[in-house]
Protein backbone atom coordinates (compact mmCIF):
# COMPACT_ATOMS: atom_id res chain seq x y z
CA UNK A 1 0.00 0.00 0.00
CA UNK A 2 1.21 3.49 -0.82
CA UNK A 3 0.17 6.18 1.66
CA UNK A 4 0.28 9.95 1.40
CA UNK A 5 0.28 12.40 4.31
CA UNK A 6 -1.28 15.78 3.47
CA UNK A 7 -0.18 18.31 6.08
CA UNK A 8 -1.48 21.90 6.05
CA UNK A 9 -2.67 24.77 8.27
CA UNK A 10 -6.46 24.87 8.52
CA UNK A 11 -8.01 28.30 7.89
CA UNK A 12 -11.32 29.70 9.18
CA UNK A 13 -12.97 29.44 5.73
CA UNK A 14 -14.30 26.00 4.86
CA UNK A 15 -14.20 26.75 1.12
CA UNK A 16 -10.46 27.42 1.30
CA UNK A 17 -9.87 24.22 3.27
CA UNK A 18 -11.95 22.24 0.78
CA UNK A 19 -9.80 23.60 -2.06
CA UNK A 20 -6.63 22.50 -0.23
CA UNK A 21 -8.05 19.02 0.46
CA UNK A 22 -9.08 18.62 -3.18
CA UNK A 23 -5.63 19.69 -4.36
CA UNK A 24 -4.01 17.17 -2.00
CA UNK A 25 -6.38 14.45 -3.23
CA UNK A 26 -5.41 15.24 -6.82
CA UNK A 27 -1.69 15.18 -6.08
CA UNK A 28 -1.92 12.03 -3.93
CA UNK A 29 -3.81 10.24 -6.68
CA UNK A 30 -1.29 11.37 -9.31
CA UNK A 31 1.47 10.05 -7.05
CA UNK A 32 -0.10 6.59 -6.96
CA UNK A 33 -1.33 6.67 -3.36
CA UNK A 34 -3.92 4.16 -2.17
CA UNK A 35 -4.55 6.11 1.06
CA UNK A 36 -4.37 9.85 1.80
CA UNK A 37 -4.51 10.94 5.44
CA UNK A 38 -5.26 14.60 6.25
CA UNK A 39 -5.25 16.36 9.67
CA UNK A 40 -7.90 16.60 12.36
CA UNK A 41 -10.66 19.23 12.19
CA UNK A 42 -10.01 20.27 8.59
CA UNK A 43 -13.35 22.02 8.09
CA UNK A 44 -12.44 25.29 9.85
CA UNK A 45 -10.24 26.58 12.68
CA UNK A 46 -9.17 29.89 14.21
CA UNK A 47 -6.89 30.13 17.25
CA UNK A 48 -8.51 33.44 18.22
CA UNK A 49 -12.04 31.98 17.99
CA UNK A 50 -12.29 28.52 19.59
CA UNK A 51 -16.09 28.56 19.10
CA UNK A 52 -15.56 28.42 15.34
CA UNK A 53 -15.64 24.62 15.47
CA UNK A 54 -19.29 24.97 16.52
CA UNK A 55 -20.21 27.85 14.23
CA UNK A 56 -18.63 26.20 11.20
CA UNK A 57 -19.70 22.59 11.90
CA UNK A 58 -21.52 20.88 9.04
CA UNK A 59 -23.48 17.63 8.72
CA UNK A 60 -21.88 14.78 6.82
CA UNK A 61 -24.06 15.65 3.82
CA UNK A 62 -23.10 19.35 4.02
CA UNK A 63 -21.29 21.33 1.31
CA UNK A 64 -17.74 20.64 2.55
CA UNK A 65 -17.87 16.85 2.35
CA UNK A 66 -20.14 16.99 -0.70
CA UNK A 67 -17.32 18.70 -2.61
CA UNK A 68 -14.74 16.17 -1.45
CA UNK A 69 -17.01 13.23 -2.22
CA UNK A 70 -17.55 14.57 -5.72
CA UNK A 71 -13.79 14.77 -6.17
CA UNK A 72 -13.36 11.19 -4.93
CA UNK A 73 -15.63 9.69 -7.59
CA UNK A 74 -14.15 7.48 -10.27
CA UNK A 75 -10.99 6.32 -8.49
CA UNK A 76 -9.92 4.04 -5.66
CA UNK A 77 -8.04 6.56 -3.51
CA UNK A 78 -9.24 6.40 0.10
CA UNK A 79 -9.06 9.77 1.89
CA UNK A 80 -9.29 10.10 5.69
CA UNK A 81 -9.62 13.22 7.88
CA UNK A 82 -11.75 14.48 10.75
CA UNK A 83 -14.46 17.13 10.62
CA UNK A 84 -16.82 18.67 13.18
CA UNK A 85 -20.46 17.67 12.84
CA UNK A 86 -23.34 19.37 14.73
CA UNK A 87 -24.99 17.31 17.46
CA UNK A 88 -27.24 17.64 20.49
CA UNK A 89 -26.64 20.09 23.31
CA UNK A 90 -25.34 22.82 20.99
CA UNK A 91 -22.11 20.85 20.60
CA UNK A 92 -20.30 19.00 17.84
CA UNK A 93 -18.90 15.55 17.23
CA UNK A 94 -15.30 15.17 16.04
CA UNK A 95 -15.82 12.63 13.25
CA UNK A 96 -13.06 10.83 11.36
CA UNK A 97 -14.43 10.03 7.90
CA UNK A 98 -13.07 7.75 5.19
CA UNK A 99 -14.07 8.68 1.64
CA UNK A 100 -13.79 6.52 -1.46
CA UNK A 101 -15.35 6.71 -4.90
CA UNK A 102 -18.06 9.19 -3.97
CA UNK A 103 -19.09 7.55 -0.67
CA UNK A 104 -18.35 7.80 3.05
CA UNK A 105 -17.22 4.23 3.66
CA UNK A 106 -16.55 4.65 7.40
CA UNK A 107 -17.05 7.20 10.18
CA UNK A 108 -15.63 7.25 13.72
CA UNK A 109 -16.65 9.68 16.47
CA UNK A 110 -13.59 10.57 18.59
CA UNK A 111 -13.65 8.74 21.91
CA UNK A 112 -11.02 10.60 23.93
CA UNK A 113 -11.52 14.36 24.09
CA UNK A 114 -8.55 16.65 24.68
CA UNK A 115 -9.16 17.87 28.22
CA UNK A 116 -5.48 18.35 29.05
CA UNK A 117 -2.67 20.91 28.95
CA UNK A 118 -5.10 23.68 29.97
CA UNK A 119 -7.46 22.94 27.07
CA UNK A 120 -10.95 21.44 27.22
CA UNK A 121 -12.30 19.96 24.00
CA UNK A 122 -15.35 18.66 25.87
CA UNK A 123 -16.67 22.23 26.26
CA UNK A 124 -17.64 22.14 22.58
CA UNK A 125 -17.50 18.48 21.57
CA UNK A 126 -19.34 15.36 22.73
CA UNK A 127 -17.39 12.08 22.88
CA UNK A 128 -18.20 9.08 20.74
CA UNK A 129 -19.33 5.79 22.25
CA UNK A 130 -18.34 3.17 19.68
CA UNK A 131 -15.04 1.42 18.93
CA UNK A 132 -13.90 2.54 15.46
CA UNK A 133 -14.26 0.14 12.53
CA UNK A 134 -11.49 -1.28 10.39
CA UNK A 135 -11.32 -0.10 6.78
CA UNK A 136 -9.82 -2.26 4.03
CA UNK A 137 -7.45 -0.34 1.77
CA UNK A 138 -5.43 -2.07 -0.97
CA UNK A 139 -5.98 -5.42 0.74
CA UNK A 140 -4.81 -4.22 4.17
CA UNK A 141 -6.82 -3.53 7.33
CA UNK A 142 -6.65 0.02 8.65
CA UNK A 143 -7.71 1.06 12.17
CA UNK A 144 -8.95 4.57 12.93
CA UNK A 145 -7.82 6.86 15.76
CA UNK A 146 -7.89 10.65 16.27
CA UNK A 147 -5.20 12.80 17.94
CA UNK A 148 -5.57 12.50 21.75
CA UNK A 149 -6.58 8.83 21.29
CA UNK A 150 -2.87 8.06 20.89
CA UNK A 151 -2.32 8.66 24.62
CA UNK A 152 -4.62 5.70 25.41
CA UNK A 153 -2.88 2.44 24.47
CA UNK A 154 -6.06 0.41 24.95
CA UNK A 155 -7.59 1.70 21.72
CA UNK A 156 -4.59 0.90 19.53
CA UNK A 157 -4.32 -2.55 21.12
CA UNK A 158 -8.02 -3.20 20.56
CA UNK A 159 -7.70 -2.25 16.88
CA UNK A 160 -4.64 -4.47 16.47
CA UNK A 161 -6.47 -7.40 18.06
CA UNK A 162 -9.42 -6.74 15.78
CA UNK A 163 -7.03 -7.21 12.87
CA UNK A 164 -5.52 -3.78 12.12
CA UNK A 165 -2.21 -3.79 10.30
CA UNK A 166 -2.09 0.00 9.89
CA UNK A 167 -3.24 2.69 12.35
CA UNK A 168 -4.15 6.17 11.09
CA UNK A 169 -4.14 9.23 13.35
CA UNK A 170 -5.40 12.57 11.96
CA UNK A 171 -4.29 15.17 14.49
CA UNK A 172 -3.99 18.83 15.41
CA UNK A 173 -1.15 18.39 17.92
CA UNK A 174 -0.84 21.64 19.84
CA UNK A 175 2.60 23.10 20.58
CA UNK A 176 3.66 23.13 24.23
CA UNK A 177 6.14 21.83 26.81
CA UNK A 178 7.73 18.62 25.52
CA UNK A 179 4.82 18.15 23.10
CA UNK A 180 6.93 17.30 20.04
CA UNK A 181 8.75 14.66 22.07
CA UNK A 182 5.39 13.26 23.25
CA UNK A 183 4.14 13.10 19.65
CA UNK A 184 7.10 11.09 18.39
CA UNK A 185 7.28 8.91 21.51
CA UNK A 186 3.59 8.01 21.59
CA UNK A 187 3.15 7.35 17.88
CA UNK A 188 6.28 5.19 17.89
CA UNK A 189 5.12 3.28 20.97
CA UNK A 190 1.68 2.55 19.52
CA UNK A 191 3.28 1.19 16.34
CA UNK A 192 5.95 -0.88 18.09
CA UNK A 193 3.85 -2.35 20.89
CA UNK A 194 1.22 -3.51 18.38
CA UNK A 195 3.57 -4.35 15.47
CA UNK A 196 1.47 -2.12 13.20
CA UNK A 197 2.33 0.74 10.89
CA UNK A 198 1.29 4.14 12.26
CA UNK A 199 0.36 6.95 9.85
CA UNK A 200 0.11 10.07 12.04
CA UNK A 201 -0.76 13.32 10.27
CA UNK A 202 -0.67 16.64 12.13
CA UNK A 203 -1.93 20.08 11.26
CA UNK A 204 0.84 22.67 10.91
CA UNK A 205 0.66 26.46 11.36
CA UNK A 206 1.12 28.89 14.27
CA UNK A 207 -0.51 26.67 16.90
CA UNK A 208 0.32 23.10 15.85
CA UNK A 209 3.54 21.18 15.31
CA UNK A 210 3.01 19.50 11.93
CA UNK A 211 5.72 16.80 11.95
CA UNK A 212 3.54 14.14 10.31
CA UNK A 213 5.21 10.74 10.24
CA UNK A 214 4.94 7.09 9.29
CA UNK A 215 6.32 4.59 11.80
CA UNK A 216 6.89 0.97 10.84
CA UNK A 217 5.98 -2.08 13.02
CA UNK A 218 9.42 -2.16 14.66
CA UNK A 219 9.34 1.52 15.60
CA UNK A 220 11.36 2.92 12.68
CA UNK A 221 10.28 6.30 11.26
CA UNK A 222 10.23 5.72 7.49
CA UNK A 223 8.78 9.12 6.48
CA UNK A 224 8.55 12.54 8.12
CA UNK A 225 7.13 15.94 7.22
CA UNK A 226 8.54 19.28 8.42
CA UNK A 227 6.72 21.98 10.40
CA UNK A 228 5.21 23.49 7.23
CA UNK A 229 2.68 22.38 4.60
CA UNK A 230 3.75 19.20 2.80
CA UNK A 231 2.61 16.10 0.94
CA UNK A 232 4.77 13.11 1.88
CA UNK A 233 4.54 9.56 0.49
CA UNK A 234 5.53 6.24 2.06
CA UNK A 235 5.20 2.55 1.22
CA UNK A 236 3.49 0.16 3.61
CA UNK A 237 4.94 -3.36 3.28
CA UNK A 238 2.85 -6.35 4.48
CA UNK A 239 6.01 -8.46 4.59
CA UNK A 240 7.52 -6.02 7.11
CA UNK A 241 4.47 -6.57 9.34
CA UNK A 242 4.79 -10.35 9.03
CA UNK A 243 8.51 -10.13 9.85
CA UNK A 244 7.91 -7.88 12.87
CA UNK A 245 5.19 -10.15 14.22
CA UNK A 246 7.34 -13.26 13.83
CA UNK A 247 10.28 -11.55 15.55
CA UNK A 248 8.21 -9.81 18.24
CA UNK A 249 4.96 -11.78 18.82
CA UNK A 250 3.54 -9.44 21.46
CA UNK A 251 -0.04 -9.91 20.28
CA UNK A 252 0.29 -13.66 20.82
CA UNK A 253 2.27 -13.38 24.07
CA UNK A 254 -0.09 -10.96 25.82
CA UNK A 255 -1.77 -12.07 29.07
CA UNK A 256 -4.57 -9.50 29.12
CA UNK A 257 -7.99 -9.77 27.52
CA UNK A 258 -9.02 -7.60 24.59
CA UNK A 259 -9.78 -4.04 25.82
CA UNK A 260 -13.45 -3.03 25.94
CA UNK A 261 -15.08 0.39 26.30
CA UNK A 262 -16.29 1.36 29.76
CA UNK A 263 -20.06 1.37 30.13
CA UNK A 264 -21.38 4.74 31.27
GROMACS .gro file of C-alpha atoms in nm:
model
  264
    1UNK     CA    1   0.000   0.000   0.000
    2UNK     CA    2   0.121   0.349  -0.082
    3UNK     CA    3   0.017   0.618   0.166
    4UNK     CA    4   0.028   0.995   0.140
    5UNK     CA    5   0.028   1.240   0.431
    6UNK     CA    6  -0.128   1.578   0.347
    7UNK     CA    7  -0.018   1.831   0.608
    8UNK     CA    8  -0.148   2.190   0.605
    9UNK     CA    9  -0.267   2.477   0.827
   10UNK     CA   10  -0.646   2.487   0.852
   11UNK     CA   11  -0.801   2.830   0.789
   12UNK     CA   12  -1.132   2.970   0.918
   13UNK     CA   13  -1.297   2.944   0.573
   14UNK     CA   14  -1.430   2.600   0.486
   15UNK     CA   15  -1.420   2.675   0.112
   16UNK     CA   16  -1.046   2.742   0.130
   17UNK     CA   17  -0.987   2.422   0.327
   18UNK     CA   18  -1.195   2.224   0.078
   19UNK     CA   19  -0.980   2.360  -0.206
   20UNK     CA   20  -0.663   2.250  -0.023
   21UNK     CA   21  -0.805   1.902   0.046
   22UNK     CA   22  -0.908   1.862  -0.318
   23UNK     CA   23  -0.563   1.969  -0.436
   24UNK     CA   24  -0.401   1.717  -0.200
   25UNK     CA   25  -0.638   1.445  -0.323
   26UNK     CA   26  -0.541   1.524  -0.682
   27UNK     CA   27  -0.169   1.518  -0.608
   28UNK     CA   28  -0.192   1.203  -0.393
   29UNK     CA   29  -0.381   1.024  -0.668
   30UNK     CA   30  -0.129   1.137  -0.931
   31UNK     CA   31   0.147   1.005  -0.705
   32UNK     CA   32  -0.010   0.659  -0.696
   33UNK     CA   33  -0.133   0.667  -0.336
   34UNK     CA   34  -0.392   0.416  -0.217
   35UNK     CA   35  -0.455   0.611   0.106
   36UNK     CA   36  -0.437   0.985   0.180
   37UNK     CA   37  -0.451   1.094   0.544
   38UNK     CA   38  -0.526   1.460   0.625
   39UNK     CA   39  -0.525   1.636   0.967
   40UNK     CA   40  -0.790   1.660   1.236
   41UNK     CA   41  -1.066   1.923   1.219
   42UNK     CA   42  -1.001   2.027   0.859
   43UNK     CA   43  -1.335   2.202   0.809
   44UNK     CA   44  -1.244   2.529   0.985
   45UNK     CA   45  -1.024   2.658   1.268
   46UNK     CA   46  -0.917   2.989   1.421
   47UNK     CA   47  -0.689   3.013   1.725
   48UNK     CA   48  -0.851   3.344   1.822
   49UNK     CA   49  -1.204   3.198   1.799
   50UNK     CA   50  -1.229   2.852   1.959
   51UNK     CA   51  -1.609   2.856   1.910
   52UNK     CA   52  -1.556   2.842   1.534
   53UNK     CA   53  -1.564   2.462   1.547
   54UNK     CA   54  -1.929   2.497   1.652
   55UNK     CA   55  -2.021   2.785   1.423
   56UNK     CA   56  -1.863   2.620   1.120
   57UNK     CA   57  -1.970   2.259   1.190
   58UNK     CA   58  -2.152   2.088   0.904
   59UNK     CA   59  -2.348   1.763   0.872
   60UNK     CA   60  -2.188   1.478   0.682
   61UNK     CA   61  -2.406   1.565   0.382
   62UNK     CA   62  -2.310   1.935   0.402
   63UNK     CA   63  -2.129   2.133   0.131
   64UNK     CA   64  -1.774   2.064   0.255
   65UNK     CA   65  -1.787   1.685   0.235
   66UNK     CA   66  -2.014   1.699  -0.070
   67UNK     CA   67  -1.732   1.870  -0.261
   68UNK     CA   68  -1.474   1.617  -0.145
   69UNK     CA   69  -1.701   1.323  -0.222
   70UNK     CA   70  -1.755   1.457  -0.572
   71UNK     CA   71  -1.379   1.477  -0.617
   72UNK     CA   72  -1.336   1.119  -0.493
   73UNK     CA   73  -1.563   0.969  -0.759
   74UNK     CA   74  -1.415   0.748  -1.027
   75UNK     CA   75  -1.099   0.632  -0.849
   76UNK     CA   76  -0.992   0.404  -0.566
   77UNK     CA   77  -0.804   0.656  -0.351
   78UNK     CA   78  -0.924   0.640   0.010
   79UNK     CA   79  -0.906   0.977   0.189
   80UNK     CA   80  -0.929   1.010   0.569
   81UNK     CA   81  -0.962   1.322   0.788
   82UNK     CA   82  -1.175   1.448   1.075
   83UNK     CA   83  -1.446   1.713   1.062
   84UNK     CA   84  -1.682   1.867   1.318
   85UNK     CA   85  -2.046   1.767   1.284
   86UNK     CA   86  -2.334   1.937   1.473
   87UNK     CA   87  -2.499   1.731   1.746
   88UNK     CA   88  -2.724   1.764   2.049
   89UNK     CA   89  -2.664   2.009   2.331
   90UNK     CA   90  -2.534   2.282   2.099
   91UNK     CA   91  -2.211   2.085   2.060
   92UNK     CA   92  -2.030   1.900   1.784
   93UNK     CA   93  -1.890   1.555   1.723
   94UNK     CA   94  -1.530   1.517   1.604
   95UNK     CA   95  -1.582   1.263   1.325
   96UNK     CA   96  -1.306   1.083   1.136
   97UNK     CA   97  -1.443   1.003   0.790
   98UNK     CA   98  -1.307   0.775   0.519
   99UNK     CA   99  -1.407   0.868   0.164
  100UNK     CA  100  -1.379   0.652  -0.146
  101UNK     CA  101  -1.535   0.671  -0.490
  102UNK     CA  102  -1.806   0.919  -0.397
  103UNK     CA  103  -1.909   0.755  -0.067
  104UNK     CA  104  -1.835   0.780   0.305
  105UNK     CA  105  -1.722   0.423   0.366
  106UNK     CA  106  -1.655   0.465   0.740
  107UNK     CA  107  -1.705   0.720   1.018
  108UNK     CA  108  -1.563   0.725   1.372
  109UNK     CA  109  -1.665   0.968   1.647
  110UNK     CA  110  -1.359   1.057   1.859
  111UNK     CA  111  -1.365   0.874   2.191
  112UNK     CA  112  -1.102   1.060   2.393
  113UNK     CA  113  -1.152   1.436   2.409
  114UNK     CA  114  -0.855   1.665   2.468
  115UNK     CA  115  -0.916   1.787   2.822
  116UNK     CA  116  -0.548   1.835   2.905
  117UNK     CA  117  -0.267   2.091   2.895
  118UNK     CA  118  -0.510   2.368   2.997
  119UNK     CA  119  -0.746   2.294   2.707
  120UNK     CA  120  -1.095   2.144   2.722
  121UNK     CA  121  -1.230   1.996   2.400
  122UNK     CA  122  -1.535   1.866   2.587
  123UNK     CA  123  -1.667   2.223   2.626
  124UNK     CA  124  -1.764   2.214   2.258
  125UNK     CA  125  -1.750   1.848   2.157
  126UNK     CA  126  -1.934   1.536   2.273
  127UNK     CA  127  -1.739   1.208   2.288
  128UNK     CA  128  -1.820   0.908   2.074
  129UNK     CA  129  -1.933   0.579   2.225
  130UNK     CA  130  -1.834   0.317   1.968
  131UNK     CA  131  -1.504   0.142   1.893
  132UNK     CA  132  -1.390   0.254   1.546
  133UNK     CA  133  -1.426   0.014   1.253
  134UNK     CA  134  -1.149  -0.128   1.039
  135UNK     CA  135  -1.132  -0.010   0.678
  136UNK     CA  136  -0.982  -0.226   0.403
  137UNK     CA  137  -0.745  -0.034   0.177
  138UNK     CA  138  -0.543  -0.207  -0.097
  139UNK     CA  139  -0.598  -0.542   0.074
  140UNK     CA  140  -0.481  -0.422   0.417
  141UNK     CA  141  -0.682  -0.353   0.733
  142UNK     CA  142  -0.665   0.002   0.865
  143UNK     CA  143  -0.771   0.106   1.217
  144UNK     CA  144  -0.895   0.457   1.293
  145UNK     CA  145  -0.782   0.686   1.576
  146UNK     CA  146  -0.789   1.065   1.627
  147UNK     CA  147  -0.520   1.280   1.794
  148UNK     CA  148  -0.557   1.250   2.175
  149UNK     CA  149  -0.658   0.883   2.129
  150UNK     CA  150  -0.287   0.806   2.089
  151UNK     CA  151  -0.232   0.866   2.462
  152UNK     CA  152  -0.462   0.570   2.541
  153UNK     CA  153  -0.288   0.244   2.447
  154UNK     CA  154  -0.606   0.041   2.495
  155UNK     CA  155  -0.759   0.170   2.172
  156UNK     CA  156  -0.459   0.090   1.953
  157UNK     CA  157  -0.432  -0.255   2.112
  158UNK     CA  158  -0.802  -0.320   2.056
  159UNK     CA  159  -0.770  -0.225   1.688
  160UNK     CA  160  -0.464  -0.447   1.647
  161UNK     CA  161  -0.647  -0.740   1.806
  162UNK     CA  162  -0.942  -0.674   1.578
  163UNK     CA  163  -0.703  -0.721   1.287
  164UNK     CA  164  -0.552  -0.378   1.212
  165UNK     CA  165  -0.221  -0.379   1.030
  166UNK     CA  166  -0.209   0.000   0.989
  167UNK     CA  167  -0.324   0.269   1.235
  168UNK     CA  168  -0.415   0.617   1.109
  169UNK     CA  169  -0.414   0.923   1.335
  170UNK     CA  170  -0.540   1.257   1.196
  171UNK     CA  171  -0.429   1.517   1.449
  172UNK     CA  172  -0.399   1.883   1.541
  173UNK     CA  173  -0.115   1.839   1.792
  174UNK     CA  174  -0.084   2.164   1.984
  175UNK     CA  175   0.260   2.310   2.058
  176UNK     CA  176   0.366   2.313   2.423
  177UNK     CA  177   0.614   2.183   2.681
  178UNK     CA  178   0.773   1.862   2.552
  179UNK     CA  179   0.482   1.815   2.310
  180UNK     CA  180   0.693   1.730   2.004
  181UNK     CA  181   0.875   1.466   2.207
  182UNK     CA  182   0.539   1.326   2.325
  183UNK     CA  183   0.414   1.310   1.965
  184UNK     CA  184   0.710   1.109   1.839
  185UNK     CA  185   0.728   0.891   2.151
  186UNK     CA  186   0.359   0.801   2.159
  187UNK     CA  187   0.315   0.735   1.788
  188UNK     CA  188   0.628   0.519   1.789
  189UNK     CA  189   0.512   0.328   2.097
  190UNK     CA  190   0.168   0.255   1.952
  191UNK     CA  191   0.328   0.119   1.634
  192UNK     CA  192   0.595  -0.088   1.809
  193UNK     CA  193   0.385  -0.235   2.089
  194UNK     CA  194   0.122  -0.351   1.838
  195UNK     CA  195   0.357  -0.435   1.547
  196UNK     CA  196   0.147  -0.212   1.320
  197UNK     CA  197   0.233   0.074   1.089
  198UNK     CA  198   0.129   0.414   1.226
  199UNK     CA  199   0.036   0.695   0.985
  200UNK     CA  200   0.011   1.007   1.204
  201UNK     CA  201  -0.076   1.332   1.027
  202UNK     CA  202  -0.067   1.664   1.213
  203UNK     CA  203  -0.193   2.008   1.126
  204UNK     CA  204   0.084   2.267   1.091
  205UNK     CA  205   0.066   2.646   1.136
  206UNK     CA  206   0.112   2.889   1.427
  207UNK     CA  207  -0.051   2.667   1.690
  208UNK     CA  208   0.032   2.310   1.585
  209UNK     CA  209   0.354   2.118   1.531
  210UNK     CA  210   0.301   1.950   1.193
  211UNK     CA  211   0.572   1.680   1.195
  212UNK     CA  212   0.354   1.414   1.031
  213UNK     CA  213   0.521   1.074   1.024
  214UNK     CA  214   0.494   0.709   0.929
  215UNK     CA  215   0.632   0.459   1.180
  216UNK     CA  216   0.689   0.097   1.084
  217UNK     CA  217   0.598  -0.208   1.302
  218UNK     CA  218   0.942  -0.216   1.466
  219UNK     CA  219   0.934   0.152   1.560
  220UNK     CA  220   1.136   0.292   1.268
  221UNK     CA  221   1.028   0.630   1.126
  222UNK     CA  222   1.023   0.572   0.749
  223UNK     CA  223   0.878   0.912   0.648
  224UNK     CA  224   0.855   1.254   0.812
  225UNK     CA  225   0.713   1.594   0.722
  226UNK     CA  226   0.854   1.928   0.842
  227UNK     CA  227   0.672   2.198   1.040
  228UNK     CA  228   0.521   2.349   0.723
  229UNK     CA  229   0.268   2.238   0.460
  230UNK     CA  230   0.375   1.920   0.280
  231UNK     CA  231   0.261   1.610   0.094
  232UNK     CA  232   0.477   1.311   0.188
  233UNK     CA  233   0.454   0.956   0.049
  234UNK     CA  234   0.553   0.624   0.206
  235UNK     CA  235   0.520   0.255   0.122
  236UNK     CA  236   0.349   0.016   0.361
  237UNK     CA  237   0.494  -0.336   0.328
  238UNK     CA  238   0.285  -0.635   0.448
  239UNK     CA  239   0.601  -0.846   0.459
  240UNK     CA  240   0.752  -0.602   0.711
  241UNK     CA  241   0.447  -0.657   0.934
  242UNK     CA  242   0.479  -1.035   0.903
  243UNK     CA  243   0.851  -1.013   0.985
  244UNK     CA  244   0.791  -0.788   1.287
  245UNK     CA  245   0.519  -1.015   1.422
  246UNK     CA  246   0.734  -1.326   1.383
  247UNK     CA  247   1.028  -1.155   1.555
  248UNK     CA  248   0.821  -0.981   1.824
  249UNK     CA  249   0.496  -1.178   1.882
  250UNK     CA  250   0.354  -0.944   2.146
  251UNK     CA  251  -0.004  -0.991   2.028
  252UNK     CA  252   0.029  -1.366   2.082
  253UNK     CA  253   0.227  -1.338   2.407
  254UNK     CA  254  -0.009  -1.096   2.582
  255UNK     CA  255  -0.177  -1.207   2.907
  256UNK     CA  256  -0.457  -0.950   2.912
  257UNK     CA  257  -0.799  -0.977   2.752
  258UNK     CA  258  -0.902  -0.760   2.459
  259UNK     CA  259  -0.978  -0.404   2.582
  260UNK     CA  260  -1.345  -0.303   2.594
  261UNK     CA  261  -1.508   0.039   2.630
  262UNK     CA  262  -1.629   0.136   2.976
  263UNK     CA  263  -2.006   0.137   3.013
  264UNK     CA  264  -2.138   0.474   3.127
   0.00000   0.00000   0.00000
